PDB file of C-alpha atoms in Angstrom:
ATOM      1  CA  MET T   1      20.043  41.828  27.071  1.00  0.00           C
ATOM      2  CA  ALA T   2      18.398  40.641  23.853  1.00  0.00           C
ATOM      3  CA  ALA T   3      21.034  37.924  23.459  1.00  0.00           C
ATOM      4  CA  GLU T   4      20.258  36.596  26.947  1.00  0.00           C
ATOM      5  CA  LYS T   5      16.558  36.473  26.079  1.00  0.00           C
ATOM      6  CA  ASN T   6      17.298  34.488  22.893  1.00  0.00           C
ATOM      7  CA  VAL T   7      19.519  32.036  24.790  1.00  0.00           C
ATOM      8  CA  HIS T   8      16.818  31.559  27.410  1.00  0.00           C
ATOM      9  CA  ARG T   9      14.208  31.016  24.672  1.00  0.00           C
ATOM     10  CA  ASP T  10      16.473  28.459  22.967  1.00  0.00           C
ATOM     11  CA  LEU T  11      17.095  26.590  26.235  1.00  0.00           C
ATOM     12  CA  THR T  12      13.368  26.558  26.954  1.00  0.00           C
ATOM     13  CA  MET T  13      12.603  25.181  23.482  1.00  0.00           C
ATOM     14  CA  LEU T  14      15.230  22.461  23.870  1.00  0.00           C
ATOM     15  CA  ALA T  15      13.851  21.515  27.306  1.00  0.00           C
ATOM     16  CA  LEU T  16      10.314  21.289  25.904  1.00  0.00           C
ATOM     17  CA  HIS T  17      11.582  18.761  23.374  1.00  0.00           C
ATOM     18  CA  GLY T  18      13.267  16.627  26.041  1.00  0.00           C
ATOM     19  CA  HIS T  19      16.836  17.877  25.628  1.00  0.00           C
ATOM     20  CA  THR T  20      19.154  18.960  28.409  1.00  0.00           C
ATOM     21  CA  VAL T  21      21.884  21.501  27.704  1.00  0.00           C
ATOM     22  CA  LEU T  22      25.104  20.713  29.483  1.00  0.00           C
ATOM     23  CA  ARG T  23      27.453  23.669  29.460  1.00  0.00           C
ATOM     24  CA  LEU T  24      31.172  23.079  29.420  1.00  0.00           C
ATOM     25  CA  PRO T  25      33.378  24.870  31.929  1.00  0.00           C
ATOM     26  CA  PRO T  26      34.948  27.999  30.437  1.00  0.00           C
ATOM     27  CA  TYR T  27      38.431  27.629  28.986  1.00  0.00           C
ATOM     28  CA  MET T  28      38.252  23.805  29.053  1.00  0.00           C
ATOM     29  CA  CYS T  29      38.323  23.157  25.306  1.00  0.00           C
ATOM     30  CA  GLU T  30      39.772  19.688  25.918  1.00  0.00           C
ATOM     31  CA  LEU T  31      36.301  18.675  27.116  1.00  0.00           C
ATOM     32  CA  SER T  32      34.758  19.547  23.754  1.00  0.00           C
ATOM     33  CA  ALA T  33      35.018  16.942  21.024  1.00  0.00           C
ATOM     34  CA  ILE T  34      34.263  19.560  18.378  1.00  0.00           C
ATOM     35  CA  GLN T  35      37.404  21.459  19.429  1.00  0.00           C
ATOM     36  CA  LEU T  36      39.481  18.314  18.885  1.00  0.00           C
ATOM     37  CA  ILE T  37      37.914  17.833  15.448  1.00  0.00           C
ATOM     38  CA  TRP T  38      38.511  21.501  14.625  1.00  0.00           C
ATOM     39  CA  ALA T  39      42.187  21.100  15.582  1.00  0.00           C
ATOM     40  CA  GLN T  40      42.409  18.035  13.320  1.00  0.00           C
ATOM     41  CA  MET T  41      40.858  19.981  10.436  1.00  0.00           C
ATOM     42  CA  LYS T  42      43.282  22.893  10.931  1.00  0.00           C
ATOM     43  CA  ARG T  43      46.185  20.435  10.900  1.00  0.00           C
ATOM     44  CA  ILE T  44      44.948  18.951   7.605  1.00  0.00           C
ATOM     45  CA  VAL T  45      44.655  22.435   6.070  1.00  0.00           C
ATOM     46  CA  ARG T  46      48.155  23.359   7.296  1.00  0.00           C
ATOM     47  CA  GLU T  47      49.681  20.131   5.955  1.00  0.00           C
ATOM     48  CA  ASN T  48      47.999  20.533   2.563  1.00  0.00           C
ATOM     49  CA  ASN T  49      48.699  24.232   2.115  1.00  0.00           C
ATOM     50  CA  VAL T  50      52.458  23.812   1.835  1.00  0.00           C
ATOM     51  CA  THR T  51      52.853  26.706  -0.610  1.00  0.00           C
ATOM     52  CA  GLY T  52      51.167  29.146   1.768  1.00  0.00           C
ATOM     53  CA  ASP T  53      48.624  29.985  -0.927  1.00  0.00           C
ATOM     54  CA  LEU T  54      46.083  32.371   0.583  1.00  0.00           C
ATOM     55  CA  LEU T  55      43.799  32.552  -2.426  1.00  0.00           C
ATOM     56  CA  LEU T  56      40.224  32.064  -1.325  1.00  0.00           C
ATOM     57  CA  GLN T  57      39.478  29.324  -3.874  1.00  0.00           C
ATOM     58  CA  ALA T  58      42.573  27.294  -2.886  1.00  0.00           C
ATOM     59  CA  LEU T  59      41.795  27.594   0.839  1.00  0.00           C
ATOM     60  CA  ASN T  60      38.166  26.724   0.159  1.00  0.00           C
ATOM     61  CA  ASN T  61      39.209  23.536  -1.681  1.00  0.00           C
ATOM     62  CA  ILE T  62      41.610  22.537   1.108  1.00  0.00           C
ATOM     63  CA  ALA T  63      38.944  23.248   3.767  1.00  0.00           C
ATOM     64  CA  LYS T  64      36.421  21.078   1.915  1.00  0.00           C
ATOM     65  CA  TYR T  65      39.050  18.330   1.722  1.00  0.00           C
ATOM     66  CA  ALA T  66      39.704  18.670   5.476  1.00  0.00           C
ATOM     67  CA  ILE T  67      35.988  18.428   6.278  1.00  0.00           C
ATOM     68  CA  ALA T  68      35.594  15.375   4.036  1.00  0.00           C
ATOM     69  CA  SER T  69      38.638  13.787   5.719  1.00  0.00           C
ATOM     70  CA  ILE T  70      36.952  13.651   9.127  1.00  0.00           C
ATOM     71  CA  THR T  71      35.473  10.200   9.606  1.00  0.00           C
ATOM     72  CA  LYS T  72      32.999   8.623  11.980  1.00  0.00           C
ATOM     73  CA  ASP T  73      35.962   6.910  13.649  1.00  0.00           C
ATOM     74  CA  ASP T  74      37.659  10.292  14.169  1.00  0.00           C
ATOM     75  CA  TRP T  75      34.543  11.517  15.970  1.00  0.00           C
ATOM     76  CA  LYS T  76      34.369   8.333  18.049  1.00  0.00           C
ATOM     77  CA  HIS T  77      38.030   8.663  19.010  1.00  0.00           C
ATOM     78  CA  CYS T  78      37.559  12.312  20.055  1.00  0.00           C
ATOM     79  CA  CYS T  79      34.396  11.543  22.032  1.00  0.00           C
ATOM     80  CA  ASP T  80      36.097   8.610  23.769  1.00  0.00           C
ATOM     81  CA  HIS T  81      39.055  10.842  24.629  1.00  0.00           C
ATOM     82  CA  VAL T  82      36.741  13.484  26.129  1.00  0.00           C
ATOM     83  CA  LYS T  83      34.883  10.813  28.122  1.00  0.00           C
ATOM     84  CA  LYS T  84      38.192   9.511  29.475  1.00  0.00           C
ATOM     85  CA  LEU T  85      39.157  13.038  30.565  1.00  0.00           C
ATOM     86  CA  GLU T  86      35.752  13.585  32.171  1.00  0.00           C
ATOM     87  CA  ASP T  87      36.096  10.344  34.130  1.00  0.00           C
ATOM     88  CA  SER T  88      39.580  11.358  35.227  1.00  0.00           C
ATOM     89  CA  TYR T  89      38.352  14.776  36.392  1.00  0.00           C
ATOM     90  CA  TRP T  90      35.453  13.218  38.303  1.00  0.00           C
ATOM     91  CA  GLU T  91      37.818  10.759  39.989  1.00  0.00           C
ATOM     92  CA  THR T  92      40.245  13.539  40.901  1.00  0.00           C
ATOM     93  CA  ASP T  93      37.404  15.722  42.162  1.00  0.00           C
ATOM     94  CA  GLY T  94      36.251  12.912  44.451  1.00  0.00           C
ATOM     95  CA  ARG T  95      39.734  12.620  45.943  1.00  0.00           C
ATOM     96  CA  LEU T  96      40.234  16.348  46.457  1.00  0.00           C
ATOM     97  CA  PRO T  97      38.829  16.521  50.018  1.00  0.00           C
ATOM     98  CA  ASP T  98      41.143  13.682  51.062  1.00  0.00           C
ATOM     99  CA  VAL T  99      44.133  15.457  49.527  1.00  0.00           C
ATOM    100  CA  ILE T 100      43.250  18.723  51.228  1.00  0.00           C
ATOM    101  CA  ASP T 101      42.888  16.980  54.592  1.00  0.00           C
ATOM    102  CA  SER T 102      46.314  15.393  54.174  1.00  0.00           C
ATOM    103  CA  ILE T 103      48.049  18.776  53.991  1.00  0.00           C
ATOM    104  CA  ILE T 104      49.685  19.715  57.257  1.00  0.00           C
ATOM    105  CA  ILE T 105      50.737  23.191  58.308  1.00  0.00           C
ATOM    106  CA  SER T 106      53.848  23.500  60.441  1.00  0.00           C
ATOM    107  CA  GLY T 107      55.713  26.507  61.768  1.00  0.00           C
ATOM    108  CA  ASP T 108      58.240  26.284  58.937  1.00  0.00           C
ATOM    109  CA  GLY T 109      55.803  25.937  56.034  1.00  0.00           C
ATOM    110  CA  PHE T 110      53.630  23.320  54.386  1.00  0.00           C
ATOM    111  CA  SER T 111      54.215  19.596  54.278  1.00  0.00           C
ATOM    112  CA  THR T 112      52.168  16.464  53.737  1.00  0.00           C
ATOM    113  CA  ASP T 113      51.743  13.277  55.694  1.00  0.00           C
ATOM    114  CA  SER T 114      54.131  11.552  53.302  1.00  0.00           C
ATOM    115  CA  ASP T 115      56.801  14.186  54.011  1.00  0.00           C
ATOM    116  CA  ASN T 116      56.613  13.364  57.705  1.00  0.00           C
ATOM    117  CA  ASN T 117      56.890   9.631  57.104  1.00  0.00           C
ATOM    118  CA  SER T 118      59.816   9.765  54.678  1.00  0.00           C
ATOM    119  CA  ASP T 119      63.126   8.168  55.554  1.00  0.00           C
ATOM    120  CA  SER T 120      65.633  10.983  55.158  1.00  0.00           C
ATOM    121  CA  ASP T 121      69.244  11.121  56.247  1.00  0.00           C
ATOM    122  CA  ASP T 122      68.527  13.533  59.080  1.00  0.00           C
ATOM    123  CA  SER T 123      65.724  11.386  60.513  1.00  0.00           C
ATOM    124  CA  ASP T 124      68.241   9.751  62.867  1.00  0.00           C
ATOM    125  CA  ASN T 125      68.642  13.119  64.595  1.00  0.00           C
ATOM    126  CA  CYS T 126      64.892  13.749  64.933  1.00  0.00           C
ATOM    127  CA  ASP T 127      62.746  12.762  67.845  1.00  0.00           C
ATOM    128  CA  THR T 128      59.644  11.070  66.422  1.00  0.00           C
ATOM    129  CA  SER T 129      57.707  11.178  69.653  1.00  0.00           C
ATOM    130  CA  ASP T 130      54.145  12.450  69.841  1.00  0.00           C
ATOM    131  CA  ASN T 131      55.432  15.756  71.234  1.00  0.00           C
ATOM    132  CA  GLN T 132      57.044  16.653  67.906  1.00  0.00           C
ATOM    133  CA  THR T 133      54.098  15.689  65.707  1.00  0.00           C
ATOM    134  CA  SER T 134      51.608  17.497  67.950  1.00  0.00           C
ATOM    135  CA  SER T 135      53.021  20.827  66.719  1.00  0.00           C
ATOM    136  CA  PHE T 136      51.525  20.116  63.277  1.00  0.00           C
ATOM    137  CA  LEU T 137      48.069  21.294  62.358  1.00  0.00           C
ATOM    138  CA  ARG T 138      45.808  19.538  59.878  1.00  0.00           C
ATOM    139  CA  MET T 139      43.772  21.543  57.377  1.00  0.00           C
ATOM    140  CA  SER T 140      40.610  20.038  58.895  1.00  0.00           C
ATOM    141  CA  ASP T 141      41.582  21.636  62.220  1.00  0.00           C
ATOM    142  CA  LEU T 142      41.521  25.117  60.683  1.00  0.00           C
ATOM    143  CA  SER T 143      37.750  25.334  61.081  1.00  0.00           C
ATOM    144  CA  ASP T 144      38.318  25.613  64.849  1.00  0.00           C
ATOM    145  CA  LEU T 145      40.561  28.613  64.252  1.00  0.00           C
ATOM    146  CA  ALA T 146      38.164  30.387  61.897  1.00  0.00           C
ATOM    147  CA  THR T 147      36.424  32.503  64.535  1.00  0.00           C
ATOM    148  CA  PRO T 148      35.451  36.080  63.744  1.00  0.00           C
ATOM    149  CA  LEU T 149      37.787  38.731  65.088  1.00  0.00           C
ATOM    150  CA  SER T 150      36.352  41.440  67.328  1.00  0.00           C
ATOM    151  CA  PRO T 151      36.654  44.985  65.946  1.00  0.00           C
TER     152      PRO T 151
END
């Protein structure tokens, strides 16, 4: 409870100074540039600790070297990568309703519009009249079926 109060106080103080806190989704470390930098630093430590020396002074020296190795360009590259991922997720999110609407439910399972329009070897034996396609149900039609059941 005390931790929540401190977080709220910190968010309030940041807001008073004109800052907005944008929280990352949980378990989405690829959207955090600091996680990419941290991975780069761990790689540098691993590559430079070839003897497996676990002495505190040796690890401290390697860690300092790793921190000093991170450049402004490394940060820019990581931030650009995160921005590219964000843009990709936003684009995908905008297409999601269209993808969901394109899913069709048939008596024998799920298929998509593209499955119905494909040219397969057995298509010569299939009747492509409206009678056959009317047995398919679009996901958008499910709202009509979502009526409460009587007890």
